[in-house]
Short mmCIF file of C-alpha atoms in Angstrom, two decimals:
data_model
loop_
_atom_site.label_atom_id
_atom_site.label_comp_id
_atom_site.label_asym_id
_atom_site.label_seq_id
_atom_site.Cartn_x
_atom_site.Cartn_y
_atom_site.Cartn_z
CA UNK A 178 0.00 0.00 0.00
CA UNK A 179 1.30 3.46 -0.92
CA UNK A 180 -0.34 6.75 0.15
CA UNK A 181 -3.18 4.72 1.61
CA UNK A 182 -4.06 3.18 -1.76
CA UNK A 183 -3.82 -0.62 -1.99
CA UNK A 184 -2.51 -2.25 -5.14
CA UNK A 185 -5.56 -3.90 -6.71
CA UNK A 186 -3.84 -5.14 -9.86
CA UNK A 187 -2.42 -8.61 -10.45
CA UNK A 188 1.25 -8.90 -11.29
CA UNK A 189 0.23 -10.15 -14.73
CA UNK A 190 -2.95 -8.65 -16.13
CA UNK A 191 -4.15 -10.35 -19.31
CA UNK A 192 -1.29 -11.57 -21.50
CA UNK A 193 2.34 -10.78 -20.66
CA UNK A 194 5.52 -10.34 -22.69
CA UNK A 195 9.06 -10.34 -21.33
CA UNK A 196 10.97 -7.30 -22.63
CA UNK A 197 14.76 -7.76 -22.43
CA UNK A 198 16.34 -4.34 -22.79
CA UNK A 199 19.89 -3.78 -24.09
CA UNK A 200 21.65 -6.87 -22.76
CA UNK A 201 24.40 -6.91 -25.35
CA UNK A 202 27.84 -8.48 -25.68
CA UNK A 203 29.48 -5.42 -24.14
CA UNK A 204 27.65 -6.20 -20.88
CA UNK A 205 29.81 -9.28 -20.34
CA UNK A 206 33.03 -8.08 -21.98
CA UNK A 207 36.08 -7.72 -19.69
CA UNK A 208 36.16 -3.93 -19.96
CA UNK A 209 37.49 -1.99 -16.93
CA UNK A 210 34.77 0.15 -15.36
CA UNK A 211 36.74 3.35 -16.03
CA UNK A 212 36.96 2.47 -19.73
CA UNK A 213 33.25 1.91 -20.31
CA UNK A 214 31.30 4.51 -22.28
CA UNK A 215 28.41 4.21 -19.79
CA UNK A 216 28.79 3.84 -16.03
CA UNK A 217 27.52 0.64 -14.38
CA UNK A 218 26.53 0.00 -10.77
CA UNK A 219 28.16 -2.94 -8.92
CA UNK A 220 26.98 -6.45 -9.90
CA UNK A 221 25.67 -5.13 -13.22
CA UNK A 222 26.66 -8.16 -15.30
CA UNK A 223 25.40 -10.60 -12.66
CA UNK A 224 21.99 -8.93 -12.68
CA UNK A 225 21.84 -9.04 -16.47
CA UNK A 226 22.83 -12.71 -16.52
CA UNK A 227 20.01 -13.50 -14.07
CA UNK A 228 17.54 -12.49 -16.79
CA UNK A 229 18.14 -15.87 -18.45
CA UNK A 230 16.16 -17.47 -15.63
CA UNK A 231 13.15 -15.34 -16.61
CA UNK A 232 13.74 -16.00 -20.31
CA UNK A 233 13.83 -19.76 -19.81
CA UNK A 234 10.68 -19.76 -17.71
CA UNK A 235 8.88 -17.52 -20.20
CA UNK A 236 9.67 -19.96 -22.98
CA UNK A 237 8.38 -22.87 -20.87
CA UNK A 238 5.01 -21.25 -20.19
CA UNK A 239 4.45 -19.53 -23.54
CA UNK A 240 5.19 -15.91 -22.59
CA UNK A 241 6.63 -14.08 -25.64
CA UNK A 242 10.19 -12.80 -25.22
CA UNK A 243 11.24 -9.63 -27.04
CA UNK A 244 14.91 -8.64 -27.18
CA UNK A 245 15.72 -4.94 -27.52
CA UNK A 246 19.07 -3.83 -28.93
CA UNK A 247 20.41 -0.29 -28.82
CA UNK A 248 22.43 0.39 -31.95
CA UNK A 249 23.81 3.48 -33.71
CA UNK A 250 25.41 4.01 -37.09
CA UNK A 251 29.19 4.26 -37.06
CA UNK A 252 29.13 7.76 -38.57
CA UNK A 253 27.06 8.91 -35.52
CA UNK A 254 24.37 10.46 -37.73
CA UNK A 255 21.66 8.97 -35.48
CA UNK A 256 23.36 9.50 -32.10
CA UNK A 257 21.36 12.66 -31.46
CA UNK A 258 21.71 14.15 -27.98
CA UNK A 259 22.79 10.91 -26.27
CA UNK A 260 26.34 12.14 -25.63
CA UNK A 261 25.32 15.53 -24.28
CA UNK A 262 25.19 14.15 -20.72
CA UNK A 263 27.29 11.54 -18.92
CA UNK A 264 27.39 8.98 -21.74
CA UNK A 265 30.16 8.64 -24.30
CA UNK A 266 29.73 7.21 -27.81
CA UNK A 267 28.32 3.70 -27.51
CA UNK A 268 26.56 0.81 -29.30
CA UNK A 269 27.98 1.47 -32.77
CA UNK A 270 27.00 -0.96 -35.52
CA UNK A 271 30.70 -1.33 -36.37
CA UNK A 272 31.49 -2.74 -32.91
CA UNK A 273 30.98 -6.51 -32.44
CA UNK A 274 30.20 -5.87 -28.76
CA UNK A 275 26.98 -4.11 -29.83
CA UNK A 276 25.47 -7.47 -30.81
CA UNK A 277 22.92 -9.02 -28.47
CA UNK A 278 24.34 -11.35 -25.81
CA UNK A 279 23.03 -14.41 -27.63
CA UNK A 280 25.18 -17.02 -25.90
CA UNK A 281 24.62 -15.71 -22.37
CA UNK A 282 20.85 -15.35 -22.82
CA UNK A 283 20.17 -18.30 -25.11
CA UNK A 284 18.75 -16.13 -27.89
CA UNK A 285 17.35 -18.09 -30.83
CA UNK A 286 17.41 -17.11 -34.52
CA UNK A 287 13.61 -16.86 -34.64
CA UNK A 288 13.23 -14.75 -31.48
CA UNK A 289 11.59 -11.34 -31.63
CA UNK A 290 14.30 -8.67 -31.86
CA UNK A 291 13.88 -4.91 -32.09
CA UNK A 292 16.61 -2.35 -32.71
CA UNK A 293 16.30 1.13 -31.26
CA UNK A 294 18.18 4.40 -31.69
CA UNK A 295 16.88 6.10 -28.56
CA UNK A 296 16.43 5.20 -24.90
CA UNK A 297 12.81 4.09 -25.06
CA UNK A 298 12.14 0.78 -26.83
CA UNK A 299 8.95 2.40 -28.20
CA UNK A 300 10.53 5.48 -29.80
CA UNK A 301 10.94 5.07 -33.57
CA UNK A 302 10.47 1.27 -33.45
CA UNK A 303 7.71 -1.21 -34.27
CA UNK A 304 7.46 -2.49 -30.68
CA UNK A 305 3.89 -1.36 -30.25
CA UNK A 306 2.81 -3.02 -33.50
CA UNK A 307 4.40 -6.25 -32.29
CA UNK A 308 2.75 -6.00 -28.86
CA UNK A 309 -0.63 -5.42 -30.44
CA UNK A 310 -0.16 -8.41 -32.72
CA UNK A 311 0.71 -10.54 -29.71
CA UNK A 312 -2.26 -9.07 -27.79
CA UNK A 313 -0.04 -8.15 -24.85
CA UNK A 314 -1.37 -6.30 -21.81
CA UNK A 315 1.53 -6.57 -19.31
CA UNK A 316 5.18 -5.74 -19.93
CA UNK A 317 7.75 -7.56 -17.77
CA UNK A 318 10.89 -5.43 -18.04
CA UNK A 319 14.49 -6.55 -17.51
CA UNK A 320 17.87 -5.19 -18.57
CA UNK A 321 19.60 -1.86 -18.35
CA UNK A 322 20.03 0.81 -17.48
CA UNK A 323 17.35 1.04 -14.81
CA UNK A 324 17.59 4.84 -14.82
CA UNK A 325 17.74 5.23 -18.58
CA UNK A 326 16.38 2.71 -21.12
CA UNK A 327 14.32 0.67 -18.66
CA UNK A 328 12.83 3.79 -17.08
CA UNK A 329 11.92 5.47 -20.36
CA UNK A 330 10.51 2.28 -21.84
CA UNK A 331 8.41 1.87 -18.69
CA UNK A 332 7.12 5.44 -18.99
CA UNK A 333 6.14 5.02 -22.64
CA UNK A 334 4.50 1.70 -21.83
CA UNK A 335 2.62 3.33 -18.96
CA UNK A 336 1.44 6.14 -21.22
CA UNK A 337 0.33 3.53 -23.75
CA UNK A 338 -1.87 1.96 -21.04
CA UNK A 339 0.19 -1.19 -20.60
CA UNK A 340 0.60 -2.73 -17.18
CA UNK A 341 4.33 -2.41 -16.53
CA UNK A 342 6.37 -4.55 -14.15
CA UNK A 343 10.10 -4.35 -13.50
CA UNK A 344 11.99 -7.45 -12.33
CA UNK A 345 14.16 -5.79 -9.71
CA UNK A 346 16.72 -8.61 -9.56
CA UNK A 347 17.27 -8.38 -13.33
CA UNK A 348 17.79 -4.64 -13.86
CA UNK A 349 20.76 -2.43 -12.99
CA UNK A 350 21.52 1.25 -13.24
CA UNK A 351 24.40 3.62 -13.82
CA UNK A 352 24.79 3.81 -10.03
CA UNK A 353 23.04 2.27 -7.06
CA UNK A 354 21.49 5.63 -6.19
CA UNK A 355 20.21 6.17 -9.75
CA UNK A 356 18.89 2.60 -9.86
CA UNK A 357 16.90 3.05 -6.66
CA UNK A 358 15.60 6.48 -7.63
CA UNK A 359 14.22 5.12 -10.91
CA UNK A 360 12.62 2.14 -9.19
CA UNK A 361 10.90 4.59 -6.86
CA UNK A 362 9.77 6.75 -9.79
CA UNK A 363 8.30 3.79 -11.65
CA UNK A 364 6.54 2.50 -8.53
CA UNK A 365 5.01 5.97 -8.22
CA UNK A 366 3.39 5.55 -11.65
CA UNK A 367 2.05 2.03 -11.08
CA UNK A 368 1.77 0.60 -7.59
CA UNK A 369 3.17 -2.92 -7.52
CA UNK A 370 5.39 -2.27 -10.53
CA UNK A 371 8.62 -3.36 -8.84
CA UNK A 372 8.67 -7.13 -8.34
CA UNK A 373 11.21 -9.79 -7.48
CA UNK A 374 12.26 -12.49 -9.91
CA UNK A 375 10.64 -15.14 -7.71
CA UNK A 376 7.32 -13.26 -7.78
CA UNK A 377 7.41 -12.98 -11.56
CA UNK A 378 8.29 -16.65 -12.04
CA UNK A 379 5.38 -17.63 -9.80
CA UNK A 380 3.03 -15.34 -11.73
CA UNK A 381 4.16 -16.87 -15.02
CA UNK A 382 3.52 -20.35 -13.63
CA UNK A 383 0.10 -19.27 -12.38
CA UNK A 384 -0.89 -17.94 -15.78
CA UNK A 385 0.28 -21.15 -17.43
CA UNK A 386 -1.87 -23.18 -15.06
CA UNK A 387 -5.08 -21.25 -15.86
#
């Protein structure tokens, strides 16, 4: 309960899809923290790797999995304002580390994959067309960064009237403080939005049993 208002929504309302945001080969590459183009909080890679548990369970129970990949052209023509803040140039299509982390996540050739040029997985992509085709009501969000691409995807999903849930164990931010602040901001928009991996797995199993 928050501000005296109980959460009356189920974790999964209607049909769910698991949205895996920007877990790419660079996530698991042995790059020193001070050499990364984007800052990562501690245990970042471990949290991203944990997403495979959710992916495997989603496959078992028939929940669609959609992999989101941030990618930019090597000549930077589509980088926009992304380097005006703390971030350096990142996710160039000329860099092999921009590819999705297929081995670590068990990505299949026929999986749904969407490339994006901005933080939100909705902006300038066909994500919403895909979600409508799949008749999805609830978005289960994993990946990074909590305070950037996860947060802005959540906000656009919220404004599109989707039920949005964040698997707290499977997201990570640019810092622990930024991670927690974004979790709080998303919980403000939808009570019950922030859930543990165990809760989400149980909800998936419950939907499969009905």
